[in-house]
mmCIF file of C-alpha atoms and ligand atoms in Angstrom:
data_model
loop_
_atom_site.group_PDB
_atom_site.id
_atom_site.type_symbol
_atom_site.label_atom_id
_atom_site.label_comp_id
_atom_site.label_asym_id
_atom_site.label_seq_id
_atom_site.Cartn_x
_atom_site.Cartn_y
_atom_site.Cartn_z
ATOM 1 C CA UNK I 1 -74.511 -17.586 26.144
ATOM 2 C CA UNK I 2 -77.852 -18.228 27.243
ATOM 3 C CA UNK I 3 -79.241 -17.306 30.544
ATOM 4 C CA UNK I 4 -81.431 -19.145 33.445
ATOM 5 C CA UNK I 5 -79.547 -22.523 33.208
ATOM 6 C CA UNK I 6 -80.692 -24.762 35.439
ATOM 7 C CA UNK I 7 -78.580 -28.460 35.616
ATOM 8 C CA UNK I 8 -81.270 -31.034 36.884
ATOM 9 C CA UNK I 9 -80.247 -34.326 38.507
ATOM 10 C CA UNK I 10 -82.430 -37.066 38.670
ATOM 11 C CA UNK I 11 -82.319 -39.898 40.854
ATOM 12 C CA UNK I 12 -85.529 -40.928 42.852
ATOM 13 C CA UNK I 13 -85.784 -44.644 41.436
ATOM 14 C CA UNK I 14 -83.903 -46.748 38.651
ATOM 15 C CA UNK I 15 -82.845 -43.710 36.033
ATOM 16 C CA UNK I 16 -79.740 -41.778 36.732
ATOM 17 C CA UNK I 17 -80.244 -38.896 35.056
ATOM 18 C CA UNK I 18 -78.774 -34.986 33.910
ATOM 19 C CA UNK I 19 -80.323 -32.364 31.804
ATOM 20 C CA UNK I 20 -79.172 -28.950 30.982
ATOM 21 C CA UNK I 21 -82.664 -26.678 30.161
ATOM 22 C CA UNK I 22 -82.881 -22.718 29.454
ATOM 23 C CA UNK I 23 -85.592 -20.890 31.500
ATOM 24 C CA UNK I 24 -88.101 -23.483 31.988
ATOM 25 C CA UNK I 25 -88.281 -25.246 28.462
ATOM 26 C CA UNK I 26 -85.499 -25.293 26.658
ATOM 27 C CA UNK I 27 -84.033 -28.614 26.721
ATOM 28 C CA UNK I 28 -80.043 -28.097 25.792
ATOM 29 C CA UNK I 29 -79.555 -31.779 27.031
ATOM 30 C CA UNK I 30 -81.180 -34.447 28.532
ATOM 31 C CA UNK I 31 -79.250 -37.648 29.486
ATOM 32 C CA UNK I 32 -80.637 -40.926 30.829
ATOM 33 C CA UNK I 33 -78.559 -44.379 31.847
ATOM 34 C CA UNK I 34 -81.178 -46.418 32.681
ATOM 35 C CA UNK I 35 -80.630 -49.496 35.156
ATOM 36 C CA UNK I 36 -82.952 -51.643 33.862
ATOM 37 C CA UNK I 37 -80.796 -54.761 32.785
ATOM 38 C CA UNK I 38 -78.730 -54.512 36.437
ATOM 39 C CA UNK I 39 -82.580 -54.912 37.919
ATOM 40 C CA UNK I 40 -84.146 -57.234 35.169
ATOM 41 C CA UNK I 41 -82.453 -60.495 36.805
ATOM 42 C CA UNK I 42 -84.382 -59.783 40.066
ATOM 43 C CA UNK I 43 -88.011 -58.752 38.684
ATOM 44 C CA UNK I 44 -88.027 -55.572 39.966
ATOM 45 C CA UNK I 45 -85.746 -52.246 41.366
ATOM 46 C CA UNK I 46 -83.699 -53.749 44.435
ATOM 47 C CA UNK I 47 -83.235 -50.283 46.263
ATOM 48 C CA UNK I 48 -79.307 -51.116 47.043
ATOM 49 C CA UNK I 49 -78.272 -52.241 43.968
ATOM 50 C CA UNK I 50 -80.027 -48.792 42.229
ATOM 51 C CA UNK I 51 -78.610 -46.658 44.847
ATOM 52 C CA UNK I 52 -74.944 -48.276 44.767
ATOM 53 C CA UNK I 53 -75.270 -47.896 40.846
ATOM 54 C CA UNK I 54 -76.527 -43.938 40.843
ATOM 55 C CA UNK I 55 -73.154 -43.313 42.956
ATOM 56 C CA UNK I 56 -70.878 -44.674 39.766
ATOM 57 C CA UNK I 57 -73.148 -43.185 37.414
ATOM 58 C CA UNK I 58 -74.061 -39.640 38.412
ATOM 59 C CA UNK I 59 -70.720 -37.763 37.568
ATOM 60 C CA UNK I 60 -70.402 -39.198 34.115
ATOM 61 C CA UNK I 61 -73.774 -38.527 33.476
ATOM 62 C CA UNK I 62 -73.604 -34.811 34.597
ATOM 63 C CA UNK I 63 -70.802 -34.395 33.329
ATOM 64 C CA UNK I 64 -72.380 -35.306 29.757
ATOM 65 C CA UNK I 65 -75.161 -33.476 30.344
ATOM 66 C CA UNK I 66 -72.495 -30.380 30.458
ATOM 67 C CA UNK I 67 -71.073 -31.276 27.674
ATOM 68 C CA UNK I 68 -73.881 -32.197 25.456
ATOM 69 C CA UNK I 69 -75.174 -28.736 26.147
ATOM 70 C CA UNK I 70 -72.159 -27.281 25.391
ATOM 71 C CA UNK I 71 -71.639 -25.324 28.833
ATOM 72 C CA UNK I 72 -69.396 -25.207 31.378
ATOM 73 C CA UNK I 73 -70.343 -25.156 35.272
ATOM 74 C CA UNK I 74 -69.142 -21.193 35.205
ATOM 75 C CA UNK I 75 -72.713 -21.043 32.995
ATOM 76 C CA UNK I 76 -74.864 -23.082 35.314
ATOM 77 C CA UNK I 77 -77.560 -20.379 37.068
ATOM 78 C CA UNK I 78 -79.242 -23.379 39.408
ATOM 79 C CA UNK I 79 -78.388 -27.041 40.308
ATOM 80 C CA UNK I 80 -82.095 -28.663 40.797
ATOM 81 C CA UNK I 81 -82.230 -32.341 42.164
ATOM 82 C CA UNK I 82 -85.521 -34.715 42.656
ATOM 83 C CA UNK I 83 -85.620 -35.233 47.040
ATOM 84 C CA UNK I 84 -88.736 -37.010 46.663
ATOM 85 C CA UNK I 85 -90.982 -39.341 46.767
ATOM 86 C CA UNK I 86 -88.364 -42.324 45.674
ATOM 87 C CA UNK I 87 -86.488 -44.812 47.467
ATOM 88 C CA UNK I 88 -84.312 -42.914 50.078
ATOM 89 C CA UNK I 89 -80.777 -44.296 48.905
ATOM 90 C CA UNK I 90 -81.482 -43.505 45.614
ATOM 91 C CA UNK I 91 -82.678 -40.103 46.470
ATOM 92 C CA UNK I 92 -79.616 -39.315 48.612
ATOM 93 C CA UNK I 93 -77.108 -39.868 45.772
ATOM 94 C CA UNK I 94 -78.859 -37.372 43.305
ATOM 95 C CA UNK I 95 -79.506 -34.477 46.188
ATOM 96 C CA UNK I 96 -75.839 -34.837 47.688
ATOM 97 C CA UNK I 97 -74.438 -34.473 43.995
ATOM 98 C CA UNK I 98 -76.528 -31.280 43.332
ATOM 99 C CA UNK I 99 -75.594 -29.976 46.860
ATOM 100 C CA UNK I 100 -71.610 -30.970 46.439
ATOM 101 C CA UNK I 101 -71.873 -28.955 43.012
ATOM 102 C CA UNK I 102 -73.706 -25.869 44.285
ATOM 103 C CA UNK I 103 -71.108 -25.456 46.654
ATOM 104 C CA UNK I 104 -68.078 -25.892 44.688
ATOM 105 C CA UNK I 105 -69.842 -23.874 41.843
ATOM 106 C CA UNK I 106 -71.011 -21.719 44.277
ATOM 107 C CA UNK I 107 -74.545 -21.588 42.308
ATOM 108 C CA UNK I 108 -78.182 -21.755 43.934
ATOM 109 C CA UNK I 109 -79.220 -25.206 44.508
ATOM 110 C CA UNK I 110 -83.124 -26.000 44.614
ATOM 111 C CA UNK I 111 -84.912 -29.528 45.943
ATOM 112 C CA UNK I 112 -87.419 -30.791 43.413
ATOM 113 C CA UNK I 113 -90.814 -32.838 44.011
ATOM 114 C CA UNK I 114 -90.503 -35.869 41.448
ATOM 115 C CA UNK I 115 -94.647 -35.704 40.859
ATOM 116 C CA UNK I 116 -93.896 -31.935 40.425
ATOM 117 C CA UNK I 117 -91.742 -32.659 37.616
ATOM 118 C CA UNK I 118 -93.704 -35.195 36.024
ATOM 119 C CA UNK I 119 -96.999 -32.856 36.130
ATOM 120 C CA UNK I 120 -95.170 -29.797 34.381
ATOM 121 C CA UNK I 121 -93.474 -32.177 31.869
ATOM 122 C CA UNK I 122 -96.360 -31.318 29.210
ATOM 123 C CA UNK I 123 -94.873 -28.032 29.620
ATOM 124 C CA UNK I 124 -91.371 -28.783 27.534
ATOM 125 C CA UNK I 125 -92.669 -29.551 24.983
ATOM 126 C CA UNK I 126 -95.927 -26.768 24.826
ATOM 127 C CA UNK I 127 -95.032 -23.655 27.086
ATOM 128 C CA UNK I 128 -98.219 -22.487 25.870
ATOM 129 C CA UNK I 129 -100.534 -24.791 27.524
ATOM 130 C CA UNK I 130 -103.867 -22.547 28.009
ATOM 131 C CA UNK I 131 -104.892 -23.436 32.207
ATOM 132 C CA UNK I 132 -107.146 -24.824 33.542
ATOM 133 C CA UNK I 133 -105.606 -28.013 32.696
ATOM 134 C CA UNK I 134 -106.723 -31.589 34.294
ATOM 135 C CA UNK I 135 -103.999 -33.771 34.296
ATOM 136 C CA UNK I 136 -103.201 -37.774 34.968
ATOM 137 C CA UNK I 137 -100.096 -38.626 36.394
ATOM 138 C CA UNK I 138 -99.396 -42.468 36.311
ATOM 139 C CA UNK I 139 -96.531 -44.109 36.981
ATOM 140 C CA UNK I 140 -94.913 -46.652 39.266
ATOM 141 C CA UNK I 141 -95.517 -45.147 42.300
ATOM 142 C CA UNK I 142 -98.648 -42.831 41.326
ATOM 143 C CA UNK I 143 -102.076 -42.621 39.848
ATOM 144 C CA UNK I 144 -103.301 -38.949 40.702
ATOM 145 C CA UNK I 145 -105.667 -36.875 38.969
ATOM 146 C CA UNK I 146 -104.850 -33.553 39.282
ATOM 147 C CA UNK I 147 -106.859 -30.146 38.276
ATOM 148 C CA UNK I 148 -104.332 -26.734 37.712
ATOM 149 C CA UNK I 149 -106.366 -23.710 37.626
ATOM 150 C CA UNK I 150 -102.851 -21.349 38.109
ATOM 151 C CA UNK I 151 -99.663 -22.142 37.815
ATOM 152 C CA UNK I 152 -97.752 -24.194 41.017
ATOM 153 C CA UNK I 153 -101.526 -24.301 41.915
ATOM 154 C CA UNK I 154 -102.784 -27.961 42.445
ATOM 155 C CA UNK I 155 -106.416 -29.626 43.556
ATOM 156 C CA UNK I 156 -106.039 -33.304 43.807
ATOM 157 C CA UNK I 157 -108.956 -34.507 42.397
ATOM 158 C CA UNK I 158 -108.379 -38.190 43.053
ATOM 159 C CA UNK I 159 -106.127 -40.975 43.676
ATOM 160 C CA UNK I 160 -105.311 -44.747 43.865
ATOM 161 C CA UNK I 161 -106.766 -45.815 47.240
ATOM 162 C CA UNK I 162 -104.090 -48.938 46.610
ATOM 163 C CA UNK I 163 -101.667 -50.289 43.771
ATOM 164 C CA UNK I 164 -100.352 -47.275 41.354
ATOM 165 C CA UNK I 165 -101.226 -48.418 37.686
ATOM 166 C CA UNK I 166 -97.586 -48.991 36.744
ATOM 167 C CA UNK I 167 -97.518 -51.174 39.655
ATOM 168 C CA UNK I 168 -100.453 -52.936 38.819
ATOM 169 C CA UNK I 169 -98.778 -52.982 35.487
ATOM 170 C CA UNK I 170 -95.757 -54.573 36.740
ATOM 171 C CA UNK I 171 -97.292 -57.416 39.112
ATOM 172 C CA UNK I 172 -99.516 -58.224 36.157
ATOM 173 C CA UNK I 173 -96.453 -58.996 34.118
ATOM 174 C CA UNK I 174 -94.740 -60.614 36.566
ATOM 175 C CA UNK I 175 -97.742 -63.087 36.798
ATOM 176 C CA UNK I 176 -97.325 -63.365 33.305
ATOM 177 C CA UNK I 177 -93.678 -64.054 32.954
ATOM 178 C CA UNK I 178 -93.256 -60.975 30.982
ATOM 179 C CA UNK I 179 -90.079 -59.673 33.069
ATOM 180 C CA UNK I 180 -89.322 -55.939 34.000
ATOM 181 C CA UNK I 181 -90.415 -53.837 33.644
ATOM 182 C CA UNK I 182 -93.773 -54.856 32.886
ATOM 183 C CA UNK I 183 -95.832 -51.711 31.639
ATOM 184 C CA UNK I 184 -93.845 -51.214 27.689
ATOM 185 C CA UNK I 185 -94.016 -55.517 27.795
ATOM 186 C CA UNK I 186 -97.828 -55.324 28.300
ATOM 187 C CA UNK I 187 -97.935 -52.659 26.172
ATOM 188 C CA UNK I 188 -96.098 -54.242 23.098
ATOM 189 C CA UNK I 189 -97.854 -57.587 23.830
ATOM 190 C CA UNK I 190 -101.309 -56.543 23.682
ATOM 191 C CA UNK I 191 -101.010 -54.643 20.242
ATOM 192 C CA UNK I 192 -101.321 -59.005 19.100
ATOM 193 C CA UNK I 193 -104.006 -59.771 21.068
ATOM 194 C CA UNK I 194 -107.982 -58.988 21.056
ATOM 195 C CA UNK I 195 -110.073 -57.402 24.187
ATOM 196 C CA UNK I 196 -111.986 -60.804 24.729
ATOM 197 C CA UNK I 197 -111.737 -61.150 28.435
ATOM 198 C CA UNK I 198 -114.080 -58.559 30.397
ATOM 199 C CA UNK I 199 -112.199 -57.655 33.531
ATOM 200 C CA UNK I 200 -113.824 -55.292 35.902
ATOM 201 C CA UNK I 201 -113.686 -51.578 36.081
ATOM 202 C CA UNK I 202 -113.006 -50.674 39.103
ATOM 203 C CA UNK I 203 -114.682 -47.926 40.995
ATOM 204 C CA UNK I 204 -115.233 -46.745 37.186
ATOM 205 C CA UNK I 205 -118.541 -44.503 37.950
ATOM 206 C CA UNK I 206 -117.391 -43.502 41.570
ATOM 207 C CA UNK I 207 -115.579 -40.101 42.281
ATOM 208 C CA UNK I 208 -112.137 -39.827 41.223
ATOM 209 C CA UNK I 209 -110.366 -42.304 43.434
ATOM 210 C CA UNK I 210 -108.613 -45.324 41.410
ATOM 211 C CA UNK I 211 -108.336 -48.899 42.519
ATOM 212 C CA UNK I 212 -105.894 -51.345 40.370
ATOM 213 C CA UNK I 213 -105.463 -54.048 43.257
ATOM 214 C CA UNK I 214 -108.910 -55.746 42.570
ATOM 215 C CA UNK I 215 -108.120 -55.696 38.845
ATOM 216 C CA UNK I 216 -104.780 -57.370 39.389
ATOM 217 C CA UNK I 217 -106.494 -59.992 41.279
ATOM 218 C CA UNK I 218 -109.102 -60.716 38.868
ATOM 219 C CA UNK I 219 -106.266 -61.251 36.152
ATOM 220 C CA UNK I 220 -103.905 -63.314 37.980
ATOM 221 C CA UNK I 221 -107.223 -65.492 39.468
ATOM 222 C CA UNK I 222 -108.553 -65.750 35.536
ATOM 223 C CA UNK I 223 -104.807 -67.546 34.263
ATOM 224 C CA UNK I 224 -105.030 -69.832 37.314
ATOM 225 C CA UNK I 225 -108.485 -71.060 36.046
ATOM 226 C CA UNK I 226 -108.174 -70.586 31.704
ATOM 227 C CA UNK I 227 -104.372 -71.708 31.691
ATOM 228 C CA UNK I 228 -104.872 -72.005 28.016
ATOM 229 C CA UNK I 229 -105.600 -69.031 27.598
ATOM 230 C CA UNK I 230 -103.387 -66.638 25.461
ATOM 231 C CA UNK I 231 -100.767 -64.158 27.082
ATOM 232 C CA UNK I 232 -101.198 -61.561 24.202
ATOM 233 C CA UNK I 233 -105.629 -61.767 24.858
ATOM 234 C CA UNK I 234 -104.557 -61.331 28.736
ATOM 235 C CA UNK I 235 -102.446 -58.538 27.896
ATOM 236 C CA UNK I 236 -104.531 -56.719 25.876
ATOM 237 C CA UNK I 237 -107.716 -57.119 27.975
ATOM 238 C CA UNK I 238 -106.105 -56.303 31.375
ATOM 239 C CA UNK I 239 -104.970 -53.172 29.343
ATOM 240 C CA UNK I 240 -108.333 -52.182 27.807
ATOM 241 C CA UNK I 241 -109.877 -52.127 31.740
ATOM 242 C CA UNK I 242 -107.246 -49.827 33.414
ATOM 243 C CA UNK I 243 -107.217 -47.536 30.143
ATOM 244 C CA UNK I 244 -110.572 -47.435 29.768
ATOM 245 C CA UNK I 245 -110.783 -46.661 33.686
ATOM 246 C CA UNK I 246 -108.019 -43.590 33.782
ATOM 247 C CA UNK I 247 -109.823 -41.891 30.506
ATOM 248 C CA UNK I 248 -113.531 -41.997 31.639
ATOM 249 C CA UNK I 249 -112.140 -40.676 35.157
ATOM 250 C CA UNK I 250 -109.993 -37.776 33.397
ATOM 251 C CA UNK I 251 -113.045 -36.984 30.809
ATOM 252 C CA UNK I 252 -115.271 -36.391 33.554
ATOM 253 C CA UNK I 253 -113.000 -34.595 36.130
ATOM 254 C CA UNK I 254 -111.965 -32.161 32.717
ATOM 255 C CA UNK I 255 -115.953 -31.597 32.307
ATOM 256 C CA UNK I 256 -116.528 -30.605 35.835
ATOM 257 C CA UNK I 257 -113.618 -28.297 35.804
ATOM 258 C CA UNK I 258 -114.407 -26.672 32.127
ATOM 259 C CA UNK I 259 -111.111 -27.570 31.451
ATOM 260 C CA UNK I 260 -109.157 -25.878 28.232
ATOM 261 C CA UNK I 261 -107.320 -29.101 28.199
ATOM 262 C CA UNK I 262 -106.069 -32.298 29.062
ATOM 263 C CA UNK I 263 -102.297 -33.903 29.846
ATOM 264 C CA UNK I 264 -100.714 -36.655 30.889
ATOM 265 C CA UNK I 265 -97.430 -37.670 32.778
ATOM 266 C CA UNK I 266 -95.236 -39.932 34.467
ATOM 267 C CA UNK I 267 -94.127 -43.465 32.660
ATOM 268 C CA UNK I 268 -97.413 -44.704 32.015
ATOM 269 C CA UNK I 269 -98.127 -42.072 29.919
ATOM 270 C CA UNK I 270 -95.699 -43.646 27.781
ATOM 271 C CA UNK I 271 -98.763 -46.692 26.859
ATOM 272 C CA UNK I 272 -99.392 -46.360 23.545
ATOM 273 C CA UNK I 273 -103.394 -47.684 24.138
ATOM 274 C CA UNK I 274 -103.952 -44.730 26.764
ATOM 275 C CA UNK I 275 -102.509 -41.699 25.180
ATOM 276 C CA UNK I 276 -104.877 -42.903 22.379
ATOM 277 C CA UNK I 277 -107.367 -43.143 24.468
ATOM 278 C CA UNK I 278 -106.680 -39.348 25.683
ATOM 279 C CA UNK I 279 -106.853 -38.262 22.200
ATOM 280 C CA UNK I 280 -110.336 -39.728 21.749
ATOM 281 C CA UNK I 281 -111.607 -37.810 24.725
ATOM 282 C CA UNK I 282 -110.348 -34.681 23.969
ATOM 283 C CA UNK I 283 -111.899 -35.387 20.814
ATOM 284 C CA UNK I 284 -115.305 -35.876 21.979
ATOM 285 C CA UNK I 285 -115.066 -33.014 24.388
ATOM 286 C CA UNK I 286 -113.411 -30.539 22.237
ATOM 287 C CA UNK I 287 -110.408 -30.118 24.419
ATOM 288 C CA UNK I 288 -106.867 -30.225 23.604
ATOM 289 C CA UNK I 289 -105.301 -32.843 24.618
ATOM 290 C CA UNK I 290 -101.519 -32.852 25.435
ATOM 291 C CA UNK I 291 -99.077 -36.203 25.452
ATOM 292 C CA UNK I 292 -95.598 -35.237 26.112
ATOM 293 C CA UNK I 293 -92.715 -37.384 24.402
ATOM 294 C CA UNK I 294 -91.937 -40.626 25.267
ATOM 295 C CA UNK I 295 -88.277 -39.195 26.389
ATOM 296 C CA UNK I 296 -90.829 -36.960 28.847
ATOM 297 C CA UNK I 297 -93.425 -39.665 30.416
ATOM 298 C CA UNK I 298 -90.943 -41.921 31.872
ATOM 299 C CA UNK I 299 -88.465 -40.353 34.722
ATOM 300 C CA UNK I 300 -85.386 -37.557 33.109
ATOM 301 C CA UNK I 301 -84.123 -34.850 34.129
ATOM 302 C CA UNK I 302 -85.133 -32.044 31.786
ATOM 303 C CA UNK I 303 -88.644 -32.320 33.633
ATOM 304 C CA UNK I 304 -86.789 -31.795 37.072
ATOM 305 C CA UNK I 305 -84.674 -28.817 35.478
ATOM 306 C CA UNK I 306 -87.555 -27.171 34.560
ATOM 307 C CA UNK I 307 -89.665 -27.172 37.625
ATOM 308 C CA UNK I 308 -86.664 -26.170 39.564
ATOM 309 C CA UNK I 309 -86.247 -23.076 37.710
ATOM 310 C CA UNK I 310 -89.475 -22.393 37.885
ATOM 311 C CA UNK I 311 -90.154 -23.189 41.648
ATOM 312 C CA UNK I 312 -86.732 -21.329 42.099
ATOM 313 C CA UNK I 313 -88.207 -18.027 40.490
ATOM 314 C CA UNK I 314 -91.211 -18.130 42.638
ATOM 315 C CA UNK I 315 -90.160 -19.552 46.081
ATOM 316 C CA UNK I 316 -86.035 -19.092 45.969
ATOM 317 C CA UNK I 317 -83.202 -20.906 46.857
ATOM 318 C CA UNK I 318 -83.155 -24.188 49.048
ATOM 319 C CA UNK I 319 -80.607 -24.049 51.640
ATOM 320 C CA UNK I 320 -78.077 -27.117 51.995
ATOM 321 C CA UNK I 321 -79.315 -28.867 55.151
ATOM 322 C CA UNK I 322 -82.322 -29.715 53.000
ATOM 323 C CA UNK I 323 -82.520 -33.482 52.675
ATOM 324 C CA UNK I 324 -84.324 -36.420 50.566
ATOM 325 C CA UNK I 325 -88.181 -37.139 51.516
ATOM 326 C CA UNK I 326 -89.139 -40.290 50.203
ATOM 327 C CA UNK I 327 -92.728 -39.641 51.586
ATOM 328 C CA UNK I 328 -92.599 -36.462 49.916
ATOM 329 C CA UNK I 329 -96.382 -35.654 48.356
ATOM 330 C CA UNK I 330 -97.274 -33.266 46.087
ATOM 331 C CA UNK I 331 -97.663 -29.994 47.335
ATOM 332 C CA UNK I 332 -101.555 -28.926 46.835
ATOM 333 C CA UNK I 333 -104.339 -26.642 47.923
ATOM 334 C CA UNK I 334 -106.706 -29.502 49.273
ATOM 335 C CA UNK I 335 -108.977 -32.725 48.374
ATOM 336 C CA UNK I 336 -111.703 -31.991 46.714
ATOM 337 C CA UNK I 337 -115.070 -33.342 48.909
HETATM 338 O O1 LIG J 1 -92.464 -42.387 35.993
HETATM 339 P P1 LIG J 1 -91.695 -43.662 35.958
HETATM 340 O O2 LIG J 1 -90.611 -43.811 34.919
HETATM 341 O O3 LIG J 1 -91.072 -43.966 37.363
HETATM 342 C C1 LIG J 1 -91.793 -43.647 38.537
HETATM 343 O O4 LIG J 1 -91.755 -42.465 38.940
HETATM 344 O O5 LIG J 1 -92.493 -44.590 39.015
HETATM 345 O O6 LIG J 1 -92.776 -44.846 35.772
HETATM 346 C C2 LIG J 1 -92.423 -46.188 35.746
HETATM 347 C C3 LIG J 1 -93.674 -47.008 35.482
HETATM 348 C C4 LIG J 1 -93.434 -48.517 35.578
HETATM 349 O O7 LIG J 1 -94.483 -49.090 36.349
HETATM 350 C C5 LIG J 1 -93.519 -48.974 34.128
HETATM 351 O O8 LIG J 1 -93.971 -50.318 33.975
HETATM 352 C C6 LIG J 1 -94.516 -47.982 33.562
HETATM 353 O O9 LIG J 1 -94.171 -46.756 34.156
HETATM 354 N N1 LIG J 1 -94.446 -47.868 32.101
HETATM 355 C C7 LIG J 1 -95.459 -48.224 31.278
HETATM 356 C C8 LIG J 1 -94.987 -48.036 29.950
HETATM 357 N N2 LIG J 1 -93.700 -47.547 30.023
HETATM 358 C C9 LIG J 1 -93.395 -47.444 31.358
HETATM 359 N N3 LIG J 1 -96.694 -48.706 31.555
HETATM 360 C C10 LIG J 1 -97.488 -48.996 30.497
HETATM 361 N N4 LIG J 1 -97.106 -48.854 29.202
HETATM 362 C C11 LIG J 1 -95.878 -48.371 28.894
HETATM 363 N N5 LIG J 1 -95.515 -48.234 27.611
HETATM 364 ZN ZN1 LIG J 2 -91.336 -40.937 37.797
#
């Protein structure tokens, strides 16, 4: 039987998920119910109804975690859970589970940061990953640009001084009448339309802070005056702006740093125009760029697994009054200037 099994638990937002991973790579199994058709009627998570549904879904989902792996809980070395950032009720169900399990297993149980996770989730995939790395991590909640020199070692380079891109994303859609989530709708939409409209940039030659909120405006303000104007040109405009602003951020901050590479995580890695676009930097730069798996971008638990064996060999054990953060932030060694 293989050693350093780690069972991750997921449950900071609308996924409940449960992965089985060897050391700090090896995915044995990595399931995902995702709660997106419970949510879809409202346009948008309602924190209740995800946390109420995590309760009824976590023990089936562990439970075929276990069994996709083909262990037992006797095998189980470490029971990881996500206790932030996410919405609190959400969080709660996933870190009680891990802790209830721990217990009655009687196996080390370790607290995981969610941006954590989605930062080392390049790592699955390529364990091999020569540092120092810059790295974007974009989703929902997030738009940070991070720069690993060593391992568990982070400078935050810069961040969204407002909306996260996915959430930017997600209004945009809304405006649109796309649905939820927005981000894969925009995505698939825009693939039909042409760049035509020039949106701004924002803060696109400034530092490494983001800014989506002014972008948002300017696209819901443009359909209010061009209502003939078509959804898939929208799309793929409002698209081409934020892309174009994430990869001439992440090209420059991988310059300054003499970066060996370049990564990307969280769900908006998932876009299909801005991993290209993070190919065609690394390109130009001669860096090696790294896009994890869809599966990887948006939020599992393999990515949680991992990190929690990892943080586990270099900090230990958690102890069991440790709770859920939702403010947690990611733990770094300070802003850059
Ligand atoms: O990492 P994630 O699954 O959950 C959080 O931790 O927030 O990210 C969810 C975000 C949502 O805003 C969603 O619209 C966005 O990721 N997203 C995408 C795509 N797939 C998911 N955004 C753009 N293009 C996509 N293909
Ligand atoms: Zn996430």
């Amino acid at each position: 039987m293989t050693n350093n099994l780690t069972l991750g638990i997921e449950t900071s937002c609308d996924e409940t998920a449960a992965a089985v991973v060897a050391d700090d790579n090896t995915v044995l199994s990595s399931v995902v119910s995702s709660q997106v058709d419970l949510h879809a009627r409202y346009g948008g998570v309602v924190p209740e109804v995800a946390s109420r549904a995590h309760v009824t879904l976590v023990a089936p989902v562990v439970a075929q975690a276990l069994v996709e792996a083909g262990v037992e809980p006797k095998d189980i070395d470490l029971v990881a859970a996500t206790r932030g950032p996410g919405l609190v009720g959400s969080l709660l169900v996933g870190v009680s589970a891990a802790k209830a399990l721990s217990l009655v297993w009687d196996k080390p149980f370790k607290g995981v940061n969610h941006l954590e996770a989605h930062l080392y989730s390049c790592f699955l995939e390529e364990p091999e990953l020569e540092l120092p790395l810059v790295v974007l991590l974009v989703s929902g909640g997030h738009t940070i640009l991070v720069s690993m020199e060593e391992h568990l070692q982070y400078l935050i380079l810069g961040e969204t001084l407002d909306d996260a891109v996915g959430e930017a994303y997600d209004k945009v859609a809304r405006y649109l009448g796309l649905g939820y989530p927005g981000g894969p709708a925009i995505d698939q939409l825009a693939v039909h339309g042409q760049n035509s409209i020039k949106f701004p940039r924002p803060m696109i030659n400034e530092g490494y802070d983001f800014s989506f909120s002014g972008l948002k405006t300017s696209v819901i303000n443009y359909v209010r005056q061009h209502p003939e104007a078509r959804t898939e040109d929208i799309a793929a405009s409002f698209q081409e702006a934020a892309v174009e602003v994430l990869a001439t951020k992440t090209k420059r901050a991988a310059i300054q740093i003499n970066a060996k590479g370049v990564c990307i995580g969280g769900g908006v890695a998932a876009n299909s125009r801005l991993r290209e676009a993070i190919f065609d930097i690394c390109l130009e730069e001669d860096l090696h760029p790294f896009v994890p798996s869809r599966a990887y971008c948006t939020d599992n638990a393999a990515m949680v697994a991992a990190i929690g064996w990892r943080r586990f060999r270099q900090d230990g054990p958690d102890p069991l009054d440790l709770g859920a953060d939702p403010n947690l932030r990611l733990p770094c060694l300070s802003l850059m200037p």
